[in-house]
Each structure stands twice: as structure tokens, then as C-alpha cells.
Coordinates of C-alpha atoms in Angstrom, one line a residue:
D1 CA -49.1 8.6 34.0
G2 CA -49.9 5.4 36.3
L3 CA -49.7 4.4 39.5
G4 CA -46.5 2.7 40.5
P5 CA -43.2 2.8 42.1
G6 CA -42.8 6.4 41.8
S7 CA -45.7 6.7 44.2
G8 CA -43.9 5.2 47.3
G9 CA -41.3 6.7 49.7
G10 CA -38.5 5.6 52.0
R11 CA -37.8 2.3 50.0
R12 CA -34.7 0.7 49.6
G13 CA -32.9 -1.3 46.6
P14 CA -32.5 -5.1 45.7
Q15 CA -29.3 -5.2 48.0
G16 CA -30.8 -3.1 50.6
G17 CA -29.0 0.2 49.9
P18 CA -30.7 3.6 49.1
L19 CA -32.5 3.9 45.5
A20 CA -30.8 5.9 42.9
P21 CA -31.7 9.6 42.6
W22 CA -35.1 10.8 41.0
V23 CA -35.4 11.6 37.7
P24 CA -37.9 14.3 37.0
V25 CA -40.2 14.1 33.9
V26 CA -41.7 17.3 32.4
G27 CA -44.2 17.5 29.7
L28 CA -45.7 20.6 28.2
E29 CA -49.1 21.6 26.7
I30 CA -49.0 25.2 25.2
H31 CA -52.3 27.3 24.2
A32 CA -51.1 29.7 21.6
Q33 CA -53.6 32.4 20.4
I34 CA -53.9 32.2 16.8
S35 CA -53.2 35.7 15.2
S36 CA -56.6 36.4 13.4
N37 CA -59.0 39.3 13.0
S38 CA -61.8 37.1 13.9
K39 CA -62.7 34.0 16.1
L40 CA -62.3 30.1 15.2
F41 CA -66.0 29.5 14.4
S42 CA -67.4 32.9 14.1
G43 CA -67.2 36.6 12.2
S44 CA -67.0 38.3 16.0
Q45 CA -63.8 40.4 16.0
V46 CA -60.7 39.7 18.4
Q47 CA -59.4 42.2 20.1
F48 CA -57.6 42.7 23.7
A49 CA -59.0 44.5 26.3
A50 CA -62.3 45.2 24.8
P51 CA -65.5 46.3 26.8
P52 CA -66.7 43.1 28.4
N53 CA -69.1 41.1 26.2
S54 CA -68.9 43.6 23.4
L55 CA -67.2 40.9 20.9
V56 CA -69.9 38.0 21.1
S57 CA -71.9 36.7 18.2
F58 CA -74.8 34.7 18.5
F59 CA -72.6 31.3 18.0
D60 CA -70.4 32.6 20.9
A61 CA -72.9 32.8 23.1
S62 CA -74.1 29.3 22.0
L63 CA -77.9 30.4 21.0
P64 CA -79.7 27.7 19.5
G65 CA -79.8 27.3 16.0
T66 CA -76.1 28.7 15.4
L67 CA -73.8 27.1 13.4
P68 CA -69.7 27.3 13.4
V69 CA -68.0 28.5 10.0
L70 CA -64.5 27.6 9.9
N71 CA -61.9 30.8 9.7
R72 CA -59.6 29.9 6.9
R73 CA -56.6 32.1 8.3
C74 CA -56.7 29.9 11.4
V75 CA -56.2 26.6 9.3
E76 CA -53.4 28.4 7.5
A77 CA -51.6 29.5 10.9
A78 CA -51.8 26.0 12.3
V79 CA -50.2 24.5 9.1
M80 CA -47.6 27.0 9.2
T81 CA -47.0 26.5 12.7
G82 CA -46.9 22.6 12.1
L83 CA -44.3 22.8 9.1
A84 CA -42.1 24.9 11.1
L85 CA -41.8 22.5 13.9
N86 CA -41.4 19.5 11.4
C87 CA -44.5 18.1 11.8
S88 CA -46.4 15.7 9.5
I89 CA -49.5 17.9 8.1
N90 CA -52.6 15.8 8.1
K91 CA -54.5 16.0 4.7
K92 CA -57.9 15.1 6.8
S93 CA -58.4 16.0 10.3
L94 CA -61.5 15.8 12.4
F95 CA -63.1 18.3 15.1
D96 CA -64.5 16.7 18.2
R97 CA -66.7 18.1 21.4
K98 CA -65.0 17.9 24.6
H99 CA -67.6 18.6 27.3
Y100 CA -67.2 20.2 30.8
F101 CA -69.3 22.7 32.4
Y102 CA -68.0 25.9 33.4
A103 CA -70.0 29.5 33.5
D104 CA -67.5 30.7 30.9
L105 CA -68.2 28.0 28.0
P106 CA -71.9 28.6 27.3
A107 CA -72.3 25.6 25.1
G108 CA -71.1 23.1 27.8
Y109 CA -68.5 21.8 25.1
Q110 CA -65.5 23.0 23.4
I111 CA -64.8 22.3 19.9
T112 CA -61.2 20.7 19.5
Q113 CA -59.1 17.9 17.7
Q114 CA -58.8 15.0 19.9
R115 CA -58.8 12.1 17.5
V116 CA -57.0 13.3 14.7
P117 CA -55.5 16.8 14.9
I118 CA -54.2 19.0 11.9
A119 CA -50.3 18.1 12.7
V120 CA -48.6 15.4 14.3
N121 CA -45.0 14.0 15.0
G122 CA -42.8 17.3 15.0
S123 CA -39.7 18.5 16.8
L124 CA -38.4 21.5 18.6
S125 CA -34.7 22.0 19.2
Y126 CA -33.8 24.6 21.6
S127 CA -30.2 25.9 23.4
L128 CA -30.0 26.6 27.1
C129 CA -26.8 27.3 28.9
I130 CA -24.4 25.3 31.1
D131 CA -24.2 26.8 34.8
N132 CA -25.7 30.0 33.4
K133 CA -22.6 30.8 31.2
M134 CA -23.6 32.1 27.8
S135 CA -20.1 30.8 26.6
Q136 CA -21.2 27.0 27.1
M137 CA -24.5 26.5 25.6
V138 CA -26.2 23.1 24.5
T139 CA -28.7 22.1 22.2
K140 CA -31.5 19.9 23.3
T141 CA -34.9 18.5 21.4
V142 CA -38.3 17.9 22.7
R143 CA -40.8 15.8 20.6
I144 CA -44.2 17.4 19.5
K145 CA -47.1 15.2 19.8
Q146 CA -49.5 17.0 18.0
I147 CA -50.9 20.6 17.2
Q148 CA -54.6 21.1 17.4
L149 CA -57.2 23.6 16.6
E150 CA -59.7 24.5 19.5
Q151 CA -61.9 27.5 20.9
D152 CA -60.8 29.1 23.7
S153 CA -63.4 29.8 26.5
G154 CA -64.5 32.9 28.2
K155 CA -63.1 34.5 31.2
S156 CA -64.5 34.4 34.4
L157 CA -64.2 37.1 36.8
H158 CA -64.0 36.5 40.5
D159 CA -65.5 39.4 43.0
D160 CA -64.8 38.2 46.3
S161 CA -65.8 41.5 48.0
R162 CA -69.4 41.1 46.6
S163 CA -69.3 37.0 46.4
Q164 CA -70.2 36.8 43.1
T165 CA -68.6 35.9 39.6
L166 CA -68.7 38.2 36.4
V167 CA -68.5 36.5 33.1
D168 CA -66.7 38.0 29.9
L169 CA -67.3 36.1 26.8
N170 CA -65.1 38.6 24.3
R171 CA -62.6 35.5 24.8
A172 CA -64.9 32.6 23.9
G173 CA -64.5 31.1 20.5
V174 CA -61.3 32.6 20.0
G175 CA -59.1 30.2 18.0
L176 CA -56.2 28.5 19.8
M177 CA -53.5 26.1 19.0
E178 CA -52.3 23.6 21.3
V179 CA -49.2 22.3 20.8
V180 CA -48.4 19.0 22.8
M181 CA -44.8 18.2 23.8
E182 CA -44.0 14.9 25.0
P183 CA -42.3 14.6 28.3
D184 CA -38.5 14.6 27.3
M185 CA -37.5 17.6 29.7
C186 CA -36.5 17.2 33.0
C187 CA -36.3 20.4 35.0
G188 CA -38.0 24.2 34.7
E189 CA -34.7 25.7 33.0
E190 CA -35.3 23.2 29.9
A191 CA -39.2 24.1 29.6
A192 CA -38.4 27.6 30.1
A193 CA -35.8 27.4 27.2
A194 CA -38.1 25.2 25.1
V195 CA -41.0 27.5 25.2
R196 CA -39.0 30.7 24.5
E197 CA -38.0 29.0 21.6
L198 CA -41.4 28.2 20.5
Q199 CA -42.4 31.7 21.2
L200 CA -39.8 33.3 19.1
I201 CA -41.1 30.8 16.1
L202 CA -44.7 32.0 16.6
Q203 CA -43.6 35.4 16.6
T204 CA -41.4 35.2 13.6
L205 CA -44.2 33.1 11.6
G206 CA -46.8 36.0 12.5
S207 CA -49.2 32.7 13.4
S208 CA -49.5 33.9 16.9
Q209 CA -48.1 37.3 18.7
A210 CA -47.5 35.1 21.6
I211 CA -47.6 38.1 24.3
M212 CA -48.0 36.0 27.3
A213 CA -48.9 39.0 29.4
E214 CA -52.0 39.0 27.1
G215 CA -52.8 35.7 28.1
Q216 CA -51.8 35.0 24.2
L217 CA -49.2 32.0 25.6
R218 CA -50.6 29.8 28.3
V219 CA -48.6 26.8 29.6
D220 CA -50.0 23.7 31.5
A221 CA -47.0 22.0 32.7
N222 CA -47.3 18.0 33.5
V223 CA -44.7 16.8 36.3
S224 CA -43.7 13.6 37.7
V225 CA -40.5 11.8 39.3
H226 CA -39.6 8.3 39.2
H227 CA -36.2 6.0 39.9
P228 CA -34.1 5.3 37.1
G229 CA -35.3 2.1 35.3
E230 CA -38.7 2.3 36.9
P231 CA -42.0 3.1 35.2
Y232 CA -43.1 7.2 35.6
G233 CA -44.7 8.4 38.6
V234 CA -47.9 9.9 39.2
R235 CA -48.1 13.2 37.4
T236 CA -49.8 16.8 38.5
E237 CA -50.2 19.3 36.2
V238 CA -49.7 22.9 36.7
K239 CA -52.1 24.9 34.9
N240 CA -52.2 28.3 33.1
I241 CA -48.8 29.7 33.6
N242 CA -48.5 32.8 31.8
S243 CA -44.7 33.9 32.6
I244 CA -41.5 32.1 31.5
R245 CA -40.0 32.9 34.7
F246 CA -42.9 31.6 36.4
L247 CA -42.9 28.4 34.5
A248 CA -39.4 27.5 35.9
K249 CA -40.3 28.4 39.0
A250 CA -43.5 26.1 39.5
I251 CA -41.8 23.1 37.8
D252 CA -38.6 23.1 39.8
Y253 CA -40.7 23.8 42.9
E254 CA -43.1 20.8 41.9
I255 CA -40.5 18.4 41.3
Q256 CA -38.7 19.2 44.6
R257 CA -42.6 18.9 46.4
Q258 CA -43.1 15.4 45.0
I259 CA -39.6 14.1 46.0
E260 CA -40.0 15.4 49.3
E261 CA -43.5 13.8 49.5
L262 CA -42.3 10.6 48.2
E263 CA -39.3 10.4 50.5
N264 CA -41.5 11.0 53.5
G265 CA -43.8 7.9 52.8
G266 CA -46.4 10.1 51.2
T267 CA -47.9 9.7 47.7
I268 CA -48.7 11.9 44.7
L269 CA -52.2 12.6 43.7
N270 CA -53.2 13.0 39.9
E271 CA -54.5 16.3 40.4
T272 CA -54.3 19.9 39.0
R273 CA -52.4 22.6 40.6
A274 CA -51.8 26.2 40.2
F275 CA -48.7 28.2 40.7
D276 CA -48.7 31.0 43.3
S277 CA -46.2 33.6 42.1
K278 CA -46.5 35.4 45.0
L279 CA -45.8 32.7 47.7
G280 CA -43.7 30.7 45.0
C281 CA -45.3 27.6 45.2
T282 CA -47.9 25.2 43.6
V283 CA -51.3 24.9 45.4
P284 CA -54.2 22.1 44.6
M285 CA -57.2 23.1 42.6
R286 CA -59.3 20.0 41.8
D287 CA -58.3 16.3 40.8
K288 CA -58.1 15.8 37.3
E289 CA -60.7 14.8 35.1
G290 CA -60.2 11.5 33.7
M291 CA -60.9 11.1 29.8
Q292 CA -64.2 9.6 30.2
D293 CA -65.4 12.4 32.1
Y294 CA -64.9 14.7 28.8
R295 CA -67.3 12.3 26.8
F296 CA -65.6 13.1 23.6
M297 CA -67.8 12.8 20.5
P298 CA -67.4 13.9 16.8
E299 CA -68.3 17.6 16.1
P300 CA -71.6 17.1 14.1
N301 CA -71.8 20.4 12.7
L302 CA -68.3 20.3 11.1
P303 CA -67.3 17.9 8.3
P304 CA -63.8 16.4 8.1
L305 CA -60.7 19.5 7.4
I306 CA -59.6 18.6 3.9
L307 CA -55.9 20.0 3.1
Y308 CA -54.0 19.5 -0.3
D309 CA -50.7 19.6 -1.6
T310 CA -49.4 20.4 -4.9
K311 CA -50.0 16.8 -6.2
S312 CA -53.5 16.2 -4.6
L313 CA -54.8 19.7 -5.6
P314 CA -57.8 19.2 -7.8
A315 CA -57.8 20.6 -11.5
N316 CA -60.0 23.8 -11.9
V317 CA -60.2 24.4 -8.1
N318 CA -60.6 27.8 -6.4
H319 CA -57.7 28.4 -4.8
Q320 CA -59.5 30.8 -2.3
Q321 CA -61.6 27.9 -1.1
V322 CA -58.4 25.3 -0.3
V323 CA -55.4 25.3 1.8
N324 CA -52.3 24.4 -0.1
I325 CA -49.6 22.7 2.4
D326 CA -46.7 23.4 0.0
W327 CA -47.8 27.0 -0.9
I328 CA -47.5 27.7 2.4
H329 CA -44.4 25.8 3.0
E330 CA -42.6 28.0 0.5
R331 CA -43.2 31.1 1.9
L332 CA -42.0 30.0 5.4
P333 CA -39.7 32.9 7.0
D334 CA -36.3 32.3 8.3
L335 CA -36.8 30.7 11.7
P336 CA -34.8 31.8 14.9
S337 CA -32.5 29.1 14.1
A338 CA -31.5 30.0 10.7
K339 CA -31.6 33.6 11.8
R340 CA -28.7 33.0 14.2
A341 CA -26.6 31.2 11.9
K342 CA -26.6 33.9 9.4
L343 CA -25.6 36.5 12.0
V344 CA -22.6 34.5 13.0
E345 CA -21.8 33.9 9.2
L346 CA -22.2 37.5 8.0
Y347 CA -20.6 39.7 10.9
G348 CA -18.6 37.1 12.5
I349 CA -19.8 37.3 16.1
L350 CA -20.2 34.5 18.3
P351 CA -22.9 32.0 18.6
E352 CA -23.9 32.7 22.1
H353 CA -23.7 36.7 20.9
S354 CA -26.3 35.9 18.3
F355 CA -28.5 33.7 20.5
T356 CA -29.1 37.1 22.6
L357 CA -29.6 39.0 19.7
V358 CA -32.4 36.9 18.3
N359 CA -33.9 36.0 21.8
E360 CA -34.2 39.6 23.0
D361 CA -37.5 41.1 20.8
G362 CA -36.2 43.6 18.4
L363 CA -32.3 43.4 19.2
T364 CA -31.3 42.0 15.8
E365 CA -33.1 44.8 13.9
F366 CA -31.5 47.2 16.2
F367 CA -27.8 45.8 15.8
E368 CA -28.0 45.8 12.3
N369 CA -29.3 49.2 12.0
V370 CA -26.4 50.1 13.9
L371 CA -24.3 48.8 11.6
K372 CA -25.6 50.1 8.5
Q373 CA -24.9 53.7 9.7
T374 CA -21.3 53.1 11.3
Q375 CA -18.0 52.2 10.1
M376 CA -17.2 50.4 13.4
K377 CA -16.7 46.6 12.7
P378 CA -19.9 44.1 14.0
K379 CA -17.5 42.4 16.8
K380 CA -17.1 46.0 18.4
V381 CA -20.7 47.0 18.0
I382 CA -21.9 44.0 19.7
G383 CA -19.9 44.6 22.6
W384 CA -21.6 48.0 23.0
I385 CA -25.0 46.3 22.1
L386 CA -24.7 43.6 24.5
N387 CA -22.5 45.4 27.6
D388 CA -24.0 48.9 27.6
L389 CA -27.2 48.8 25.9
L390 CA -28.8 45.6 27.0
S391 CA -27.5 46.4 30.3
Y392 CA -29.3 49.7 30.6
L393 CA -32.5 48.0 29.2
K394 CA -32.5 45.4 32.2
Q395 CA -31.7 47.9 34.8
H396 CA -34.6 50.3 33.5
S397 CA -37.0 47.3 32.7
C398 CA -37.2 48.9 29.0
T399 CA -37.8 46.6 25.7
V400 CA -35.5 47.5 22.8
K401 CA -38.7 49.7 21.3
E402 CA -38.7 51.5 24.7
S403 CA -35.0 52.7 24.4
P404 CA -34.2 56.2 24.9
V405 CA -30.8 55.6 22.7
S406 CA -31.8 55.0 19.1
S407 CA -29.9 53.2 16.8
V408 CA -29.0 56.3 15.0
L409 CA -27.7 58.0 18.3
L410 CA -26.0 54.9 19.0
A411 CA -24.2 54.7 15.6
D412 CA -23.3 58.6 15.8
L413 CA -21.8 57.8 19.2
L414 CA -19.7 54.8 17.7
N415 CA -18.5 56.9 14.8
L416 CA -17.1 59.6 17.0
L417 CA -15.1 56.6 18.7
E418 CA -14.0 55.2 15.7
K419 CA -12.7 58.4 14.4
K420 CA -10.7 58.7 17.5
E421 CA -12.7 61.8 18.1
I422 CA -13.5 60.8 21.8
S423 CA -11.9 58.3 24.0
A424 CA -13.7 55.0 25.2
S425 CA -14.2 56.3 28.8
A426 CA -15.8 59.6 27.2
A427 CA -18.1 57.6 25.1
K428 CA -19.6 55.7 27.9
Q429 CA -20.2 59.4 29.5
V430 CA -21.9 60.4 26.3
F431 CA -24.0 57.5 26.2
E432 CA -24.8 57.7 29.9
E433 CA -26.1 61.4 29.2
L434 CA -28.0 60.1 25.6
W435 CA -29.9 57.4 28.1
K436 CA -31.4 60.5 30.1
G437 CA -33.2 61.2 26.6
E438 CA -32.9 65.0 26.5
G439 CA -32.9 65.1 22.5
K440 CA -29.3 65.8 22.4
T441 CA -27.1 64.5 19.9
P442 CA -23.4 62.8 20.7
L443 CA -21.7 65.6 19.4
E444 CA -23.6 68.0 21.1
I445 CA -22.9 66.3 24.4
V446 CA -19.2 65.9 23.6
K447 CA -18.9 69.8 23.2
E448 CA -21.2 70.6 25.9
K449 CA -18.9 68.3 28.4
Q450 CA -15.7 69.3 26.3
L451 CA -15.1 65.3 25.7
Q452 CA -12.9 65.7 22.7
L453 CA -9.6 64.4 22.3
I454 CA -6.8 66.8 21.4
E455 CA -4.2 65.8 18.9
D456 CA -2.7 69.4 18.3
R457 CA 0.9 69.4 20.4
E458 CA 1.0 73.3 20.7
E459 CA -2.7 72.9 22.1
L460 CA -1.7 70.5 24.4
E461 CA 1.4 72.2 25.8
Q462 CA -0.7 75.4 26.2
I463 CA -3.2 73.6 28.3
C464 CA -0.6 71.8 30.5
Q465 CA 1.3 75.2 30.9
A466 CA -1.8 76.7 32.1
V467 CA -2.4 74.2 34.7
I468 CA 0.9 74.7 35.8
D469 CA 0.9 78.3 36.2
E470 CA -2.6 77.7 38.3
H471 CA -0.8 75.6 40.6
E472 CA 2.8 77.0 41.0
K473 CA 3.3 75.9 45.0
E474 CA 2.4 72.3 44.0
V475 CA 4.5 72.4 41.1
I476 CA 7.6 73.6 43.3
M477 CA 6.6 70.7 46.0
V478 CA 6.6 68.1 43.2
V479 CA 10.1 69.2 41.7
L480 CA 11.7 69.4 45.4
E481 CA 10.6 66.1 46.4
S482 CA 12.0 64.6 42.8
S483 CA 14.8 66.3 43.3
G484 CA 15.4 65.0 46.6
T485 CA 14.6 61.7 45.3
V486 CA 17.1 62.1 42.8
L487 CA 19.8 63.1 45.2
S488 CA 19.3 60.5 47.7
S489 CA 19.5 57.9 45.0
K490 CA 22.8 59.0 43.5
V491 CA 24.1 59.2 47.1
N492 CA 23.2 55.5 47.7
A493 CA 24.2 54.8 44.4
F494 CA 28.0 56.2 45.1
C495 CA 28.1 54.6 48.6
C496 CA 27.5 51.2 47.1
T497 CA 30.2 51.8 44.4
A498 CA 32.6 52.8 47.5

């Protein structure tokens, strides 16, 4: 983070030649809203898009004399997430006050875990394509520095037309997990892939719904550039990115901005920036607060958070009053990486196909539901899922759950194709009709459009004869042309022989 070689531009190497290319460095801080019915330290309900200031307790509003009561569900969710990310769970963690002054933070401080967080020293493996080719994938790992429990702030709504700011405290005090990733990434694509994998893990665990459009997963990206072998350059922080696509764009833009600034002789400021999605660029917000500005101090109203494992669990303890790390570990579901491996093993599909199935919300379940209802082999089914269904979904900006073609309808269609009652081209036509969502079954569409394959020889001959009878002139012309061609070829052959 220090000032250093990365902040000077236009410099030369030891032999007078140009310095080596720039090395970008990217670290992430991710705030995931914990999936819980109530807030972290109060009994207020958690609900998206509730009427403003309708879910605010006395503690959330920071009225004098109110005290925090820790939400057990939030602790369990953090432990579960830490275990899934290969972290060490601290059996004793501490809460701290982080002071800063915004209108939407009534207490003037946030309760967080700066000194001893609940989980530390983990890792997250993620995969990404090389040159956008699904057949060429590489797996990388980013280190997880820590996971800490903390409160969310309220929300400030700026009304420019009236020159006023409105405050909604419904979100104040909602439980967050802050996942701090080490600066092990080097571009927007890597950061986006890591966040997408984390999002899938959180959703699989149920520890967070992680819906970015609802602010349940927000990303701060720390970006710097330096030359190989030199200290890291000055970093900037791009705040509150709520889209994986925008995350990649913001990081790539910021990397290029810093390189151009340094090469033109400028310096990089240690500042907070925001990403303007309409302009596709980052814009300055404020200078970064130093650690001393936050005036961290121990939270006096909360004792240390003590967790147990099976060995350290006291005898005759009320299990409802403690959190058992081993008990949570035993109940972890299959994570996305394990799901992908199982799909490959069970159905013999390609690894890159399993990646797409797991990464698209609801697509694995759709695929398996189709398989249960069709005789078609998995490798053929996956082709229809990825090439037809998925392309239609993307073309119409639909999710799997919004698809007008259900797994039952697709299975019925594939059964017709597998029994050779229709051709592959006819099946594509039927799928197109099914997408219209008119409530017809594949068989009804086949009969209506007369798309059946005919195997009866006599019936085929009758159809052919009917076509010939209806087009006598055309048939005579074709016969004459073909006769002339045959006669001409015979004459040529005779001449050559002579």
C-alpha cells in the first residue's frame, strides 16, 4: 500500500532501457448480507423493499440505554461460510467499534471485528476460461485473509430536485459477513470469477441469498499497479460494486487508468472511487480514511464470542446456548466444486459443461429433471440444454425459473426425437413453438404442424404420387431434361470410344 516505485511515470531501467510491463494487483472486500429473519444485534425483521423506517428497533435507532443481543443464526452462518472457505475458525473472537459519521449510522460507529475476527486464513478456488473458450479452463486460488461479522448501515436517499437527503434505517443493523481476499488477482475477469464462485458457495450454504441486485452482495475492489520485482504501487479502492459484470469493467478500467497516469508522469492518489456504469469509468469520491481516523476500540457492551468443538464442549451444557463448530462442519452441503465433479462422474459430461450447469442458477436441477423423464442419453440432453434452452434464455434475458419451456415439456420433446417420431430439424421447430408459451404439448404441436416422420412405404409412395400428379408439367420438364442429359452423355461416350 505504500508510496513507492509504482507511483512514478516515464522512468527507465538500470541500463537505460524501458522498464518491464506493469503488473496489476487486485484484492477484494466483499460484504455479504446474512440470510436471517432478524438483524445482527436486535430483533427487528429483515425484509427487502419494506416501507422506509418500518423495521427499526430502539437499538437500531441508537436510543440511549439500548444494548446489543447477538443473533445466534448470524454466528452459525459465519462459521459455516468460514468452513466452506477452508478457514480456521477462532474459538474466541472479539467485537470492536469502528467510528465514522454518516447520517445513516445513528450511533456514529459500526460494531465489527477488526482485531480478532471469527474466521481467518482460508482459500477459494475458482475457474475461468482462457481466451473465452469454455474448452480451455484454468483453476486459480485466492487466499482469504479473514471473515468478520459486522452491522450494515442505513441507506441515504439523495433527492437532488429538493436538495435534501432522506434516511431509511431499515437496513441499519442487518448482519453482514465481510470476506477479505488477499491481493492475489490481476484483472477484472479473475475477480469476477472469484466473486461468482463465492456467490454460488453462499447460496449453496444458505448463509446468504447473495442477490447482488438487492444489495445482498457488495464488492469493494482494491487496485494498484507496479513493475515486476518492485513494491506494490499506491492503491485505490472502488466502492460498492453490485454487479459481477460491472466489477470486471471497473477493475479493468482502473488498471488502465493508473497505468496511463503513471506513464504520463503523474501519481496515483490513495483514494476511494466509484464506478459509473453509464460512462464505464471510475470517478473519485473521497480521500481514503487512515486507520487512525476510525478510532477502533473494543465494544464494551459485548463479551468475547466463544465457540466450541466436540472436544472442548462443556459437559451438561445446553446445546441451544452454544455454537458447535464440528456439528456445523458435519452438516455442510456439497459445494459447487463437488457438484461439478459429481455431474461429470454420474453423467459422463465434459467438465466445462458441468461448470455451465452449476454456474447458471437452477440449471443443474432442470437438467436432472429432464433426465428423469426421458430415455435420451445425458450427453445428448446436455446439448439441448446448453445450445437451445440456454441460448433462448439469454436471448430473452430470462432466468431458468422464468423459462416457458419446463423440464417436463423438454423431456416430452426429446422422447419424440429419441423414438424417431420426429426429425432433429422438426424438434427445433417444436421447441420454438413451445417457447411461445401457448400451453400446447410437443405432441400437439407435432400433429398440428404435421411434423411426424413417416415410415410406412405405401404411405410415402402415395404422398410422392400425389405430388407428381399435382405438378405434371414440371415432372415432364424434369424427365425431358434428364433424358437429354443421358442421351448427350451416351453420344460423348461413343465418340470417345471411336
